[in-house]
Short mmCIF file of C-alpha atoms and ligand atoms in Angstrom, two decimals:
data_model
loop_
_atom_site.label_atom_id
_atom_site.label_comp_id
_atom_site.label_asym_id
_atom_site.label_seq_id
_atom_site.Cartn_x
_atom_site.Cartn_y
_atom_site.Cartn_z
CA MET A 26 -13.17 -49.53 -7.05
CA VAL A 27 -12.98 -45.83 -6.22
CA HIS A 28 -15.66 -43.58 -7.68
CA ASP A 29 -15.67 -39.83 -7.16
CA SER A 30 -18.58 -38.99 -9.46
CA HIS A 31 -22.27 -39.65 -9.77
CA TYR A 32 -23.70 -40.68 -13.12
CA TYR A 33 -26.43 -38.59 -14.71
CA ASP A 34 -27.29 -36.89 -18.00
CA GLY A 35 -25.27 -39.55 -19.81
CA ALA A 36 -21.97 -38.59 -18.13
CA TRP A 37 -19.93 -38.93 -14.94
CA GLN A 38 -20.57 -35.81 -12.87
CA ALA A 39 -18.47 -34.49 -10.01
CA SER A 40 -20.29 -34.56 -6.68
CA THR A 41 -21.29 -31.15 -5.30
CA VAL A 42 -19.22 -31.90 -2.17
CA SER A 43 -16.08 -33.99 -1.80
CA ASP A 44 -17.35 -36.27 1.01
CA ALA A 45 -17.13 -40.00 0.36
CA ILE A 46 -18.52 -43.26 1.73
CA ASP A 47 -16.04 -46.11 2.26
CA VAL A 48 -17.13 -49.55 1.11
CA ILE A 49 -15.90 -52.21 3.52
CA SER A 50 -15.25 -55.88 2.81
CA SER A 51 -17.38 -57.96 5.18
CA ALA A 52 -14.74 -60.72 5.14
CA THR A 53 -11.54 -58.69 5.64
CA GLU A 54 -12.99 -55.56 7.29
CA GLN A 55 -10.78 -53.54 4.91
CA VAL A 56 -11.84 -50.68 2.65
CA VAL A 57 -12.40 -52.06 -0.88
CA GLY A 58 -14.07 -49.11 -2.53
CA ARG A 59 -15.34 -45.59 -2.22
CA VAL A 60 -18.35 -43.73 -3.61
CA PRO A 61 -19.46 -40.11 -3.31
CA ARG A 62 -21.67 -39.02 -0.43
CA GLY A 63 -24.22 -37.14 -2.51
CA THR A 64 -26.41 -34.19 -1.56
CA ALA A 65 -29.89 -32.87 -2.34
CA GLU A 66 -28.23 -30.66 -4.96
CA ASP A 67 -26.81 -33.73 -6.75
CA VAL A 68 -30.29 -35.27 -6.67
CA ASP A 69 -31.86 -32.14 -8.11
CA ARG A 70 -29.42 -32.19 -11.04
CA ALA A 71 -30.00 -35.90 -11.64
CA VAL A 72 -33.79 -35.53 -11.52
CA LYS A 73 -33.66 -32.65 -14.01
CA ALA A 74 -31.60 -34.86 -16.33
CA ALA A 75 -34.12 -37.68 -15.90
CA ARG A 76 -36.99 -35.30 -16.68
CA ARG A 77 -35.28 -34.13 -19.88
CA GLY A 78 -34.43 -37.74 -20.72
CA PHE A 79 -38.07 -38.77 -20.22
CA GLU A 80 -39.31 -36.46 -22.99
CA ALA A 81 -37.34 -38.45 -25.58
CA TRP A 82 -37.27 -41.93 -23.96
CA SER A 83 -41.03 -42.12 -23.52
CA GLN A 84 -41.37 -41.63 -27.29
CA VAL A 85 -38.81 -44.29 -28.22
CA SER A 86 -40.51 -47.32 -29.80
CA VAL A 87 -41.09 -50.45 -27.75
CA GLU A 88 -38.79 -52.43 -30.04
CA GLU A 89 -35.97 -49.92 -29.61
CA ARG A 90 -36.34 -49.86 -25.83
CA ALA A 91 -36.24 -53.66 -25.81
CA GLN A 92 -33.04 -53.57 -27.83
CA TRP A 93 -31.44 -51.05 -25.45
CA LEU A 94 -32.15 -53.40 -22.54
CA GLU A 95 -30.61 -56.29 -24.44
CA LYS A 96 -27.50 -54.19 -25.19
CA LEU A 97 -27.23 -53.23 -21.52
CA ALA A 98 -27.55 -56.89 -20.49
CA ALA A 99 -24.82 -57.86 -22.95
CA ALA A 100 -22.48 -55.16 -21.58
CA MET A 101 -23.13 -56.36 -18.02
CA LYS A 102 -22.49 -59.96 -19.04
CA THR A 103 -18.86 -59.11 -19.77
CA ARG A 104 -18.53 -57.75 -16.22
CA VAL A 105 -19.91 -60.74 -14.29
CA PRO A 106 -16.67 -61.71 -12.48
CA GLN A 107 -15.89 -58.16 -11.30
CA VAL A 108 -19.45 -57.54 -10.13
CA ALA A 109 -19.60 -60.88 -8.30
CA GLU A 110 -16.30 -60.17 -6.56
CA ALA A 111 -17.47 -56.72 -5.47
CA ILE A 112 -20.73 -58.10 -4.07
CA SER A 113 -18.95 -60.94 -2.25
CA HIS A 114 -16.83 -58.30 -0.52
CA GLU A 115 -19.75 -55.99 0.25
CA VAL A 116 -22.40 -58.51 1.33
CA GLY A 117 -20.28 -61.56 2.24
CA THR A 118 -22.06 -63.85 -0.24
CA ALA A 119 -20.02 -66.94 -1.19
CA LEU A 120 -18.50 -66.24 -4.62
CA SER A 121 -20.12 -69.14 -6.51
CA TYR A 122 -23.59 -68.14 -5.24
CA SER A 123 -22.76 -64.51 -5.84
CA THR A 124 -21.84 -65.20 -9.46
CA LYS A 125 -25.07 -67.08 -10.20
CA VAL A 126 -27.68 -65.45 -8.01
CA GLN A 127 -26.31 -61.99 -7.32
CA VAL A 128 -25.11 -61.29 -10.87
CA GLU A 129 -25.97 -63.74 -13.69
CA PHE A 130 -29.61 -63.88 -12.68
CA PRO A 131 -30.24 -60.11 -12.60
CA VAL A 132 -28.20 -59.61 -15.78
CA MET A 133 -30.52 -62.09 -17.51
CA MET A 134 -33.49 -60.22 -16.03
CA ILE A 135 -32.37 -56.96 -17.71
CA GLY A 136 -32.65 -58.57 -21.14
CA LEU A 137 -35.84 -60.46 -20.26
CA ASN A 138 -37.63 -57.17 -19.66
CA GLY A 139 -37.08 -56.43 -23.33
CA ARG A 140 -39.07 -59.56 -24.12
CA PHE A 141 -41.77 -58.61 -21.62
CA ILE A 142 -42.35 -55.15 -23.09
CA ARG A 143 -42.42 -56.54 -26.64
CA SER A 144 -45.33 -58.79 -25.73
CA ALA A 145 -47.15 -56.34 -23.42
CA LYS A 146 -50.61 -55.19 -24.47
CA LEU A 147 -50.38 -51.39 -24.26
CA GLU A 148 -53.77 -50.47 -25.74
CA ASP A 149 -57.24 -51.88 -25.31
CA GLU A 150 -60.74 -50.89 -26.43
CA LEU A 151 -63.37 -50.76 -23.72
CA GLY A 152 -66.73 -49.81 -25.21
CA HIS A 153 -66.12 -46.52 -27.00
CA SER A 154 -62.89 -45.83 -25.05
CA LEU A 155 -59.36 -46.49 -26.12
CA VAL A 156 -57.39 -47.26 -22.94
CA ILE A 157 -53.67 -46.62 -23.27
CA LYS A 158 -50.86 -47.57 -20.91
CA GLU A 159 -48.34 -44.73 -20.76
CA PRO A 160 -45.07 -44.57 -18.80
CA ILE A 161 -45.61 -42.91 -15.44
CA GLY A 162 -42.58 -40.60 -15.78
CA VAL A 163 -39.44 -40.18 -13.68
CA VAL A 164 -39.06 -43.04 -11.19
CA GLY A 165 -36.97 -42.71 -8.03
CA CYS A 166 -35.45 -46.09 -7.09
CA ILE A 167 -33.99 -46.73 -3.64
CA THR A 168 -32.43 -50.12 -2.94
CA PRO A 169 -30.97 -52.21 -0.08
CA TRP A 170 -27.66 -54.03 0.20
CA ASN A 171 -28.54 -57.72 0.47
CA TYR A 172 -28.96 -58.50 -3.26
CA PRO A 173 -27.69 -55.15 -4.50
CA LEU A 174 -27.73 -55.62 -8.29
CA HIS A 175 -30.88 -57.75 -8.24
CA GLN A 176 -32.82 -55.10 -6.28
CA VAL A 177 -31.69 -52.39 -8.71
CA VAL A 178 -32.62 -54.46 -11.77
CA CYS A 179 -36.05 -55.38 -10.33
CA LYS A 180 -36.91 -51.68 -10.54
CA MET A 181 -34.75 -50.23 -13.30
CA ALA A 182 -35.39 -52.85 -16.00
CA PRO A 183 -39.22 -52.75 -16.00
CA ALA A 184 -39.20 -48.96 -15.49
CA LEU A 185 -36.98 -48.40 -18.55
CA ALA A 186 -38.92 -51.00 -20.53
CA ALA A 187 -42.16 -49.18 -19.75
CA GLY A 188 -40.66 -45.90 -21.05
CA CYS A 189 -39.83 -44.29 -17.70
CA THR A 190 -36.48 -42.79 -16.75
CA VAL A 191 -34.78 -43.59 -13.45
CA VAL A 192 -32.92 -41.84 -10.65
CA LEU A 193 -31.33 -44.56 -8.54
CA LYS A 194 -29.83 -44.40 -5.08
CA PRO A 195 -28.04 -47.67 -4.23
CA ALA A 196 -27.43 -48.85 -0.66
CA GLU A 197 -24.49 -47.26 1.16
CA LEU A 198 -23.13 -50.69 2.18
CA ALA A 199 -23.17 -52.17 -1.32
CA PRO A 200 -23.14 -49.50 -4.04
CA LEU A 201 -20.39 -50.83 -6.34
CA SER A 202 -22.52 -52.95 -8.70
CA ALA A 203 -24.70 -49.91 -9.44
CA PHE A 204 -21.61 -48.02 -10.57
CA MET A 205 -20.63 -50.94 -12.79
CA LEU A 206 -24.14 -50.80 -14.25
CA ALA A 207 -23.61 -47.10 -15.01
CA GLU A 208 -20.30 -47.98 -16.71
CA ALA A 209 -22.14 -50.54 -18.85
CA ALA A 210 -24.87 -48.00 -19.71
CA HIS A 211 -22.19 -45.50 -20.69
CA GLU A 212 -20.33 -48.07 -22.79
CA VAL A 213 -23.45 -48.86 -24.85
CA SER A 214 -24.33 -45.12 -25.09
CA LEU A 215 -27.73 -45.45 -23.44
CA PRO A 216 -29.40 -42.08 -24.16
CA ALA A 217 -28.66 -39.27 -21.70
CA GLY A 218 -30.96 -39.02 -18.69
CA VAL A 219 -32.41 -42.54 -18.99
CA LEU A 220 -30.41 -44.09 -16.13
CA ASN A 221 -29.13 -41.71 -13.44
CA ILE A 222 -27.32 -42.69 -10.26
CA VAL A 223 -26.61 -40.65 -7.13
CA SER A 224 -25.01 -42.40 -4.15
CA GLY A 225 -25.30 -41.33 -0.54
CA PRO A 226 -27.21 -41.75 2.70
CA GLY A 227 -30.91 -42.56 2.76
CA ARG A 228 -31.81 -39.63 4.98
CA VAL A 229 -30.23 -37.15 2.58
CA VAL A 230 -30.14 -38.53 -0.96
CA GLY A 231 -33.06 -40.95 -0.52
CA GLU A 232 -35.38 -38.36 0.99
CA ALA A 233 -34.36 -35.77 -1.61
CA ILE A 234 -35.41 -38.22 -4.34
CA VAL A 235 -38.73 -39.07 -2.68
CA GLY A 236 -39.54 -35.42 -1.98
CA HIS A 237 -38.49 -34.04 -5.36
CA PRO A 238 -41.51 -32.53 -7.16
CA ASP A 239 -40.27 -33.82 -10.54
CA VAL A 240 -40.16 -37.46 -9.41
CA ASP A 241 -43.47 -39.08 -10.38
CA MET A 242 -43.13 -42.39 -8.60
CA VAL A 243 -40.91 -43.99 -5.97
CA SER A 244 -39.96 -47.65 -5.94
CA PHE A 245 -38.34 -48.54 -2.62
CA THR A 246 -36.92 -51.78 -1.23
CA GLY A 247 -35.68 -51.91 2.34
CA SER A 248 -36.73 -52.03 5.96
CA LEU A 249 -40.21 -51.42 7.32
CA ALA A 250 -39.00 -48.35 9.25
CA ALA A 251 -37.50 -46.63 6.20
CA GLY A 252 -40.44 -47.78 4.04
CA ARG A 253 -42.86 -46.03 6.41
CA ARG A 254 -40.91 -42.79 6.09
CA VAL A 255 -40.70 -43.10 2.29
CA GLY A 256 -44.44 -43.87 2.08
CA ALA A 257 -45.31 -40.84 4.21
CA LEU A 258 -43.11 -38.49 2.16
CA ALA A 259 -44.46 -39.87 -1.12
CA GLY A 260 -48.01 -39.52 0.20
CA ASP A 261 -47.33 -35.88 0.95
CA GLY A 262 -46.32 -35.38 -2.68
CA ILE A 263 -49.30 -37.46 -3.96
CA LYS A 264 -46.96 -39.75 -5.84
CA LYS A 265 -47.26 -43.43 -6.48
CA VAL A 266 -45.12 -45.61 -4.27
CA CYS A 267 -44.06 -49.23 -4.50
CA LEU A 268 -42.69 -50.68 -1.27
CA GLU A 269 -40.83 -53.98 -0.98
CA LEU A 270 -40.22 -54.40 2.74
CA GLY A 271 -39.33 -57.06 5.29
CA GLY A 272 -40.57 -60.55 5.98
CA LYS A 273 -40.90 -63.29 8.57
CA SER A 274 -41.91 -66.08 6.26
CA ALA A 275 -43.23 -69.43 7.43
CA PHE A 276 -42.52 -72.88 6.06
CA ILE A 277 -45.24 -75.37 7.03
CA VAL A 278 -44.16 -79.01 7.13
CA LEU A 279 -47.27 -81.20 7.36
CA ASP A 280 -47.41 -84.62 9.02
CA ASP A 281 -47.41 -86.57 5.74
CA ALA A 282 -44.42 -84.69 4.22
CA PRO A 283 -41.13 -86.46 3.35
CA PHE A 284 -39.41 -84.99 6.42
CA GLU A 285 -35.77 -85.44 5.48
CA LYS A 286 -36.19 -83.69 2.13
CA ALA A 287 -38.52 -80.99 3.43
CA VAL A 288 -36.44 -80.03 6.46
CA ALA A 289 -33.24 -79.87 4.36
CA ALA A 290 -34.99 -77.58 1.87
CA GLY A 291 -36.28 -75.40 4.71
CA VAL A 292 -32.83 -75.03 6.29
CA ASN A 293 -31.22 -74.18 2.94
CA ASN A 294 -33.90 -71.60 2.21
CA CYS A 295 -33.55 -69.90 5.59
CA MET A 296 -29.75 -69.79 5.43
CA GLN A 297 -29.23 -68.60 1.84
CA ASN A 298 -27.01 -65.52 1.68
CA SER A 299 -26.39 -66.12 5.41
CA GLY A 300 -30.03 -65.36 6.16
CA GLN A 301 -29.82 -61.91 4.60
CA THR A 302 -32.79 -62.59 2.34
CA CYS A 303 -36.13 -60.81 2.70
CA SER A 304 -38.11 -63.88 1.63
CA ALA A 305 -36.21 -66.38 3.86
CA TRP A 306 -38.33 -69.02 5.60
CA THR A 307 -37.19 -68.10 9.09
CA ARG A 308 -40.05 -69.95 10.86
CA MET A 309 -40.34 -73.69 10.37
CA LEU A 310 -43.78 -74.81 11.56
CA VAL A 311 -43.84 -78.55 12.29
CA PRO A 312 -46.17 -81.13 13.89
CA ARG A 313 -45.53 -81.18 17.65
CA ALA A 314 -45.20 -84.99 17.64
CA ARG A 315 -42.33 -84.81 15.12
CA HIS A 316 -40.61 -81.72 16.59
CA ASP A 317 -37.51 -83.40 18.05
CA GLU A 318 -36.91 -85.39 14.89
CA VAL A 319 -37.13 -82.15 12.86
CA ALA A 320 -34.62 -80.44 15.15
CA GLU A 321 -32.16 -83.30 14.58
CA LEU A 322 -32.66 -83.29 10.82
CA ALA A 323 -32.25 -79.51 10.71
CA ALA A 324 -29.00 -79.63 12.69
CA ALA A 325 -27.66 -82.36 10.38
CA GLN A 326 -28.46 -80.25 7.30
CA LEU A 327 -26.93 -77.13 8.84
CA ALA A 328 -23.68 -79.00 9.49
CA LYS A 329 -23.33 -79.38 5.71
CA LEU A 330 -23.31 -75.60 5.14
CA THR A 331 -19.68 -74.59 5.62
CA LEU A 332 -19.14 -71.14 7.11
CA GLY A 333 -16.04 -69.30 5.94
CA ASP A 334 -14.26 -66.94 3.59
CA PRO A 335 -16.65 -66.06 0.74
CA PHE A 336 -13.78 -66.50 -1.74
CA ASP A 337 -13.02 -70.08 -0.63
CA PRO A 338 -14.80 -72.49 -3.02
CA ALA A 339 -15.75 -74.76 -0.08
CA THR A 340 -17.77 -71.97 1.57
CA ARG A 341 -21.55 -71.97 1.46
CA LEU A 342 -22.15 -69.25 4.07
CA GLY A 343 -20.06 -66.12 4.35
CA PRO A 344 -20.00 -63.32 6.92
CA LEU A 345 -22.80 -60.80 7.43
CA ALA A 346 -22.63 -57.51 5.58
CA SER A 347 -21.56 -55.22 8.42
CA ALA A 348 -20.51 -55.08 12.05
CA ALA A 349 -23.88 -53.49 12.87
CA GLN A 350 -25.74 -56.34 11.19
CA ARG A 351 -23.63 -58.92 13.06
CA ASP A 352 -24.33 -57.22 16.40
CA THR A 353 -28.08 -57.02 15.73
CA VAL A 354 -28.18 -60.73 14.89
CA LEU A 355 -26.13 -61.66 17.99
CA ASP A 356 -28.57 -59.63 20.11
CA TYR A 357 -31.51 -61.58 18.69
CA ILE A 358 -29.70 -64.85 19.42
CA GLU A 359 -29.24 -63.77 23.05
CA THR A 360 -32.93 -62.80 23.20
CA GLY A 361 -33.87 -66.26 21.92
CA LYS A 362 -31.84 -67.91 24.66
CA ARG A 363 -33.23 -65.56 27.34
CA GLU A 364 -36.84 -66.12 26.27
CA GLY A 365 -36.42 -69.88 26.68
CA ALA A 366 -36.02 -71.29 23.17
CA THR A 367 -33.80 -74.41 22.93
CA LEU A 368 -30.51 -73.76 21.15
CA VAL A 369 -29.93 -76.64 18.73
CA ALA A 370 -26.93 -75.34 16.75
CA GLY A 371 -24.71 -72.26 16.52
CA GLY A 372 -25.49 -69.45 18.93
CA GLY A 373 -22.63 -66.97 18.72
CA ARG A 374 -19.48 -65.87 16.89
CA PRO A 375 -17.34 -68.65 15.41
CA ALA A 376 -14.08 -69.00 17.33
CA HIS A 377 -12.04 -69.85 14.22
CA LEU A 378 -13.06 -66.77 12.21
CA GLY A 379 -11.72 -63.76 14.09
CA THR A 380 -11.74 -61.31 11.19
CA GLY A 381 -14.92 -60.60 9.26
CA TYR A 382 -18.49 -60.10 10.45
CA PHE A 383 -19.21 -63.79 11.03
CA VAL A 384 -22.10 -65.25 13.00
CA GLU A 385 -22.58 -68.99 13.41
CA PRO A 386 -25.67 -70.23 11.57
CA THR A 387 -28.09 -70.87 14.39
CA ILE A 388 -31.15 -73.04 14.98
CA PHE A 389 -33.60 -72.65 17.83
CA ALA A 390 -36.23 -75.30 18.60
CA ASP A 391 -39.27 -75.21 20.94
CA VAL A 392 -39.91 -71.66 19.78
CA ALA A 393 -43.28 -70.31 20.91
CA PRO A 394 -45.12 -68.10 18.39
CA GLY A 395 -45.02 -65.14 20.80
CA MET A 396 -41.23 -65.12 21.23
CA THR A 397 -39.30 -62.20 19.77
CA ILE A 398 -37.29 -64.48 17.44
CA ALA A 399 -40.57 -65.82 16.00
CA ARG A 400 -42.02 -62.37 15.40
CA GLU A 401 -39.30 -59.95 14.31
CA GLU A 402 -37.24 -59.98 11.14
CA ILE A 403 -33.67 -60.88 12.22
CA PHE A 404 -32.07 -60.71 8.77
CA GLY A 405 -29.37 -63.20 9.67
CA PRO A 406 -28.76 -66.97 9.77
CA VAL A 407 -31.27 -67.83 12.51
CA LEU A 408 -34.00 -70.47 12.11
CA SER A 409 -36.87 -70.88 14.58
CA ILE A 410 -38.59 -74.28 14.74
CA VAL A 411 -42.13 -73.82 16.03
CA PRO A 412 -44.22 -76.85 17.11
CA CYS A 413 -47.91 -76.81 16.02
CA ASP A 414 -50.83 -79.00 17.08
CA THR A 415 -52.83 -79.27 13.84
CA GLU A 416 -52.79 -78.11 10.23
CA ALA A 417 -55.23 -75.33 11.13
CA ASP A 418 -52.95 -74.29 14.00
CA ALA A 419 -49.98 -74.11 11.58
CA VAL A 420 -51.92 -71.90 9.14
CA ARG A 421 -53.05 -69.64 11.98
CA ILE A 422 -49.47 -69.26 13.29
CA ALA A 423 -48.10 -68.70 9.78
CA ASN A 424 -50.60 -65.87 9.26
CA ASP A 425 -50.09 -64.39 12.73
CA SER A 426 -47.41 -61.97 11.53
CA ILE A 427 -47.33 -58.33 10.53
CA TYR A 428 -45.50 -59.52 7.40
CA GLY A 429 -46.60 -61.61 4.40
CA LEU A 430 -43.83 -61.82 1.82
CA ALA A 431 -43.12 -65.48 1.06
CA GLY A 432 -43.60 -68.96 2.48
CA GLY A 433 -43.57 -72.65 1.83
CA VAL A 434 -45.67 -75.75 2.40
CA TRP A 435 -44.61 -79.39 2.16
CA ALA A 436 -47.31 -82.05 2.33
CA GLY A 437 -47.77 -85.65 1.23
CA THR A 438 -49.75 -84.57 -1.83
CA LYS A 439 -49.78 -81.54 -4.08
CA GLU A 440 -53.52 -81.10 -3.46
CA ARG A 441 -53.10 -80.80 0.30
CA ALA A 442 -50.15 -78.42 -0.03
CA MET A 443 -52.09 -76.30 -2.54
CA GLU A 444 -55.08 -76.07 -0.23
CA VAL A 445 -52.87 -74.82 2.63
CA ALA A 446 -50.98 -72.42 0.32
CA ARG A 447 -54.28 -70.79 -0.65
CA ARG A 448 -54.97 -70.03 3.02
CA MET A 449 -51.63 -68.28 3.60
CA ARG A 450 -51.76 -64.45 3.57
CA THR A 451 -48.50 -63.96 1.71
CA GLY A 452 -47.28 -62.89 -1.74
CA GLN A 453 -45.52 -66.13 -2.73
CA VAL A 454 -45.74 -69.73 -1.57
CA ASP A 455 -43.57 -72.62 -2.84
CA ILE A 456 -45.23 -76.01 -2.43
CA ASN A 457 -43.49 -79.40 -2.17
CA GLY A 458 -40.16 -77.97 -3.30
CA GLY A 459 -41.51 -75.68 -6.07
CA ARG A 460 -38.59 -73.65 -7.46
CA PHE A 461 -38.20 -69.89 -7.83
CA ASN A 462 -39.85 -68.62 -11.02
CA ILE A 463 -38.40 -65.58 -12.78
CA LEU A 464 -41.81 -64.94 -14.42
CA ALA A 465 -43.79 -64.88 -11.16
CA PRO A 466 -44.70 -61.59 -9.43
CA PHE A 467 -42.90 -61.02 -6.14
CA GLY A 468 -44.08 -58.75 -3.34
CA GLY A 469 -45.81 -58.54 -0.05
CA TYR A 470 -49.12 -58.68 1.74
CA LYS A 471 -49.58 -56.64 4.92
CA LYS A 472 -46.48 -54.78 6.10
CA SER A 473 -44.24 -56.58 3.62
CA GLY A 474 -45.18 -53.90 1.15
CA ILE A 475 -47.23 -52.53 -1.70
CA GLY A 476 -46.84 -53.54 -5.35
CA ARG A 477 -45.04 -56.30 -7.21
CA GLU A 478 -41.67 -56.81 -8.88
CA ILE A 479 -40.22 -59.44 -11.26
CA GLY A 480 -41.75 -60.96 -14.38
CA PRO A 481 -44.05 -59.35 -16.95
CA LEU A 482 -46.57 -58.18 -14.32
CA ALA A 483 -43.92 -55.88 -12.79
CA LEU A 484 -44.30 -53.62 -15.82
CA GLU A 485 -47.80 -52.65 -14.65
CA GLU A 486 -46.37 -50.67 -11.72
CA PHE A 487 -44.72 -48.23 -14.12
CA PHE A 488 -47.75 -47.38 -16.25
CA GLN A 489 -50.32 -44.63 -16.06
CA LEU A 490 -53.72 -45.34 -17.66
CA LYS A 491 -55.26 -42.90 -20.13
CA ALA A 492 -58.79 -43.33 -21.51
CA ILE A 493 -59.70 -41.65 -24.80
CA GLN A 494 -63.42 -41.63 -25.69
CA GLN A 495 -64.13 -41.79 -29.40
P1 NAD B 7 -32.84 -49.89 4.87
O1 NAD B 7 -34.28 -49.56 4.96
O2 NAD B 7 -31.97 -49.48 5.97
O3 NAD B 7 -32.22 -49.22 3.56
C1 NAD B 7 -32.74 -49.47 2.28
C2 NAD B 7 -32.43 -48.29 1.39
O4 NAD B 7 -33.21 -47.18 1.84
C3 NAD B 7 -30.98 -47.81 1.45
O5 NAD B 7 -30.58 -47.38 0.18
C4 NAD B 7 -31.06 -46.64 2.42
O6 NAD B 7 -30.04 -45.69 2.23
C5 NAD B 7 -32.40 -46.05 2.07
N1 NAD B 7 -33.04 -45.26 3.13
C6 NAD B 7 -32.92 -45.41 4.48
N2 NAD B 7 -33.66 -44.48 5.10
C7 NAD B 7 -34.27 -43.73 4.15
C8 NAD B 7 -35.15 -42.62 4.18
N3 NAD B 7 -35.55 -42.07 5.31
N4 NAD B 7 -35.59 -42.13 3.01
C9 NAD B 7 -35.20 -42.66 1.83
N5 NAD B 7 -34.34 -43.71 1.74
C10 NAD B 7 -33.89 -44.24 2.88
O7 NAD B 7 -32.75 -51.45 4.59
P2 NAD B 7 -31.46 -52.35 4.43
O8 NAD B 7 -30.88 -52.58 5.77
O9 NAD B 7 -30.58 -51.81 3.34
O10 NAD B 7 -32.09 -53.70 3.84
C11 NAD B 7 -32.64 -54.68 4.63
C12 NAD B 7 -34.14 -54.63 4.59
O11 NAD B 7 -34.61 -54.69 3.25
C13 NAD B 7 -34.77 -55.83 5.28
O12 NAD B 7 -35.86 -55.41 6.06
C14 NAD B 7 -35.26 -56.68 4.11
O13 NAD B 7 -36.31 -57.55 4.42
C15 NAD B 7 -35.66 -55.66 3.13
N6 NAD B 7 -35.70 -56.23 1.78
C16 NAD B 7 -36.91 -56.44 1.19
C17 NAD B 7 -36.99 -57.01 -0.08
C18 NAD B 7 -38.30 -57.24 -0.77
O14 NAD B 7 -38.29 -57.49 -1.98
N7 NAD B 7 -39.42 -57.18 -0.09
C19 NAD B 7 -35.82 -57.37 -0.73
C20 NAD B 7 -34.61 -57.16 -0.09
C21 NAD B 7 -34.56 -56.57 1.16
#
């Protein structure tokens, strides 16, 4: 999985310098791939290709664009095992989960965007005006490592469907699936300049994309700190920005909920992808009178989630993506202990897994809302159980966060859960076990971001409105 070229203008292009970034397996700590460490010059060439590509692509009919997306999805479908294996190395995701969630799901989403654009209403009459939705132009896409292909597809597929062209910078830790996407685009002969990829560090390649005068819009997913910087640079260039940032989502379990079912669902949600999920329910808010029972149920559920080699079929939770990520998570666990939370399960590095960036899945109980582990995004397998006095108290604590990305409520009735969900200041809420919906918009309130991804409404981000008076 060694790549020495970027992909732009419909061809593999040598990097302007020969520096490379090693891709490390989170399970073996060995190098499993290499991608070029791009420069601002590489970005400039890719953006120029995207600008030329836009002239033609924006004029391609909706039906043809939909068909291109379907062809790209079909070419990716033949690559599912290789992509899943690469992501399991990069991120540590257990292979079975990786295959379904990290690869099959986003591959389906590529094709689905063809369907979305076919049924989109692109013109409307308002009085004597014709209002037209036009593609915004060249879109710079910058993505994180936790669901690497999914994050890319969430931006690329609606952008291309809307008639935009894309310059993508994948995450340094997990760039390989983006290169496989470029191979698929090349195989189906996607027109030159439509999908362009330059790999490299955020500070260099990312900032060159955001600051480039020929990039019309930036769609960024990543941390709050980097999102702030991207937002400021984009603001300077007066360009539209979409930011998908962090979270500290709350799951409210109300006193009439079926506790066994609800707590198991909450633990599974928090721990998926070893907690490296922006929307993870990392705070479980429970009635104070039932707190100890919840802690026991949560520990029992956690014991069912086997930690181990991502390529072992028995594994549910793999290692974290990097040594730095492991150390950050271990620091938070120590902070939790120091600040007086009760350690219920986990709490350190697993003794039996010496190689790989493993952290034991960890549960803290008696967590006070002001504790660091209840406030900051840890981005690892750490659940905080927070006792609450009343339903109103739970809603207040849930909303007392700088973030507002996702959340959950479980109550005795749908009506009660719905009423609480409406009071939560967050972009998504699942009630009483409601499942993920590929048609539903996803994105954040507050410092979780600006804009929405996923489903037909994601297309709206990539349009410019023109009004013609007649
Ligand atoms: P990160 O911010 O470190 O990096 C994300 C991407 O931004 C990478 O490609 C990186 O190279 C690039 N980047 C970094 N600094 C930059 C800069 N100054 N200018 C331009 N680009 C820059 O985040 P990460 O560690 O890769 O990902 C984890 C974070 O992503 C978590 O906070 C998580 O919650 C968030 N996330 C959010 C969503 C969402 O949909 N809201 C989804 C997944 C992950």
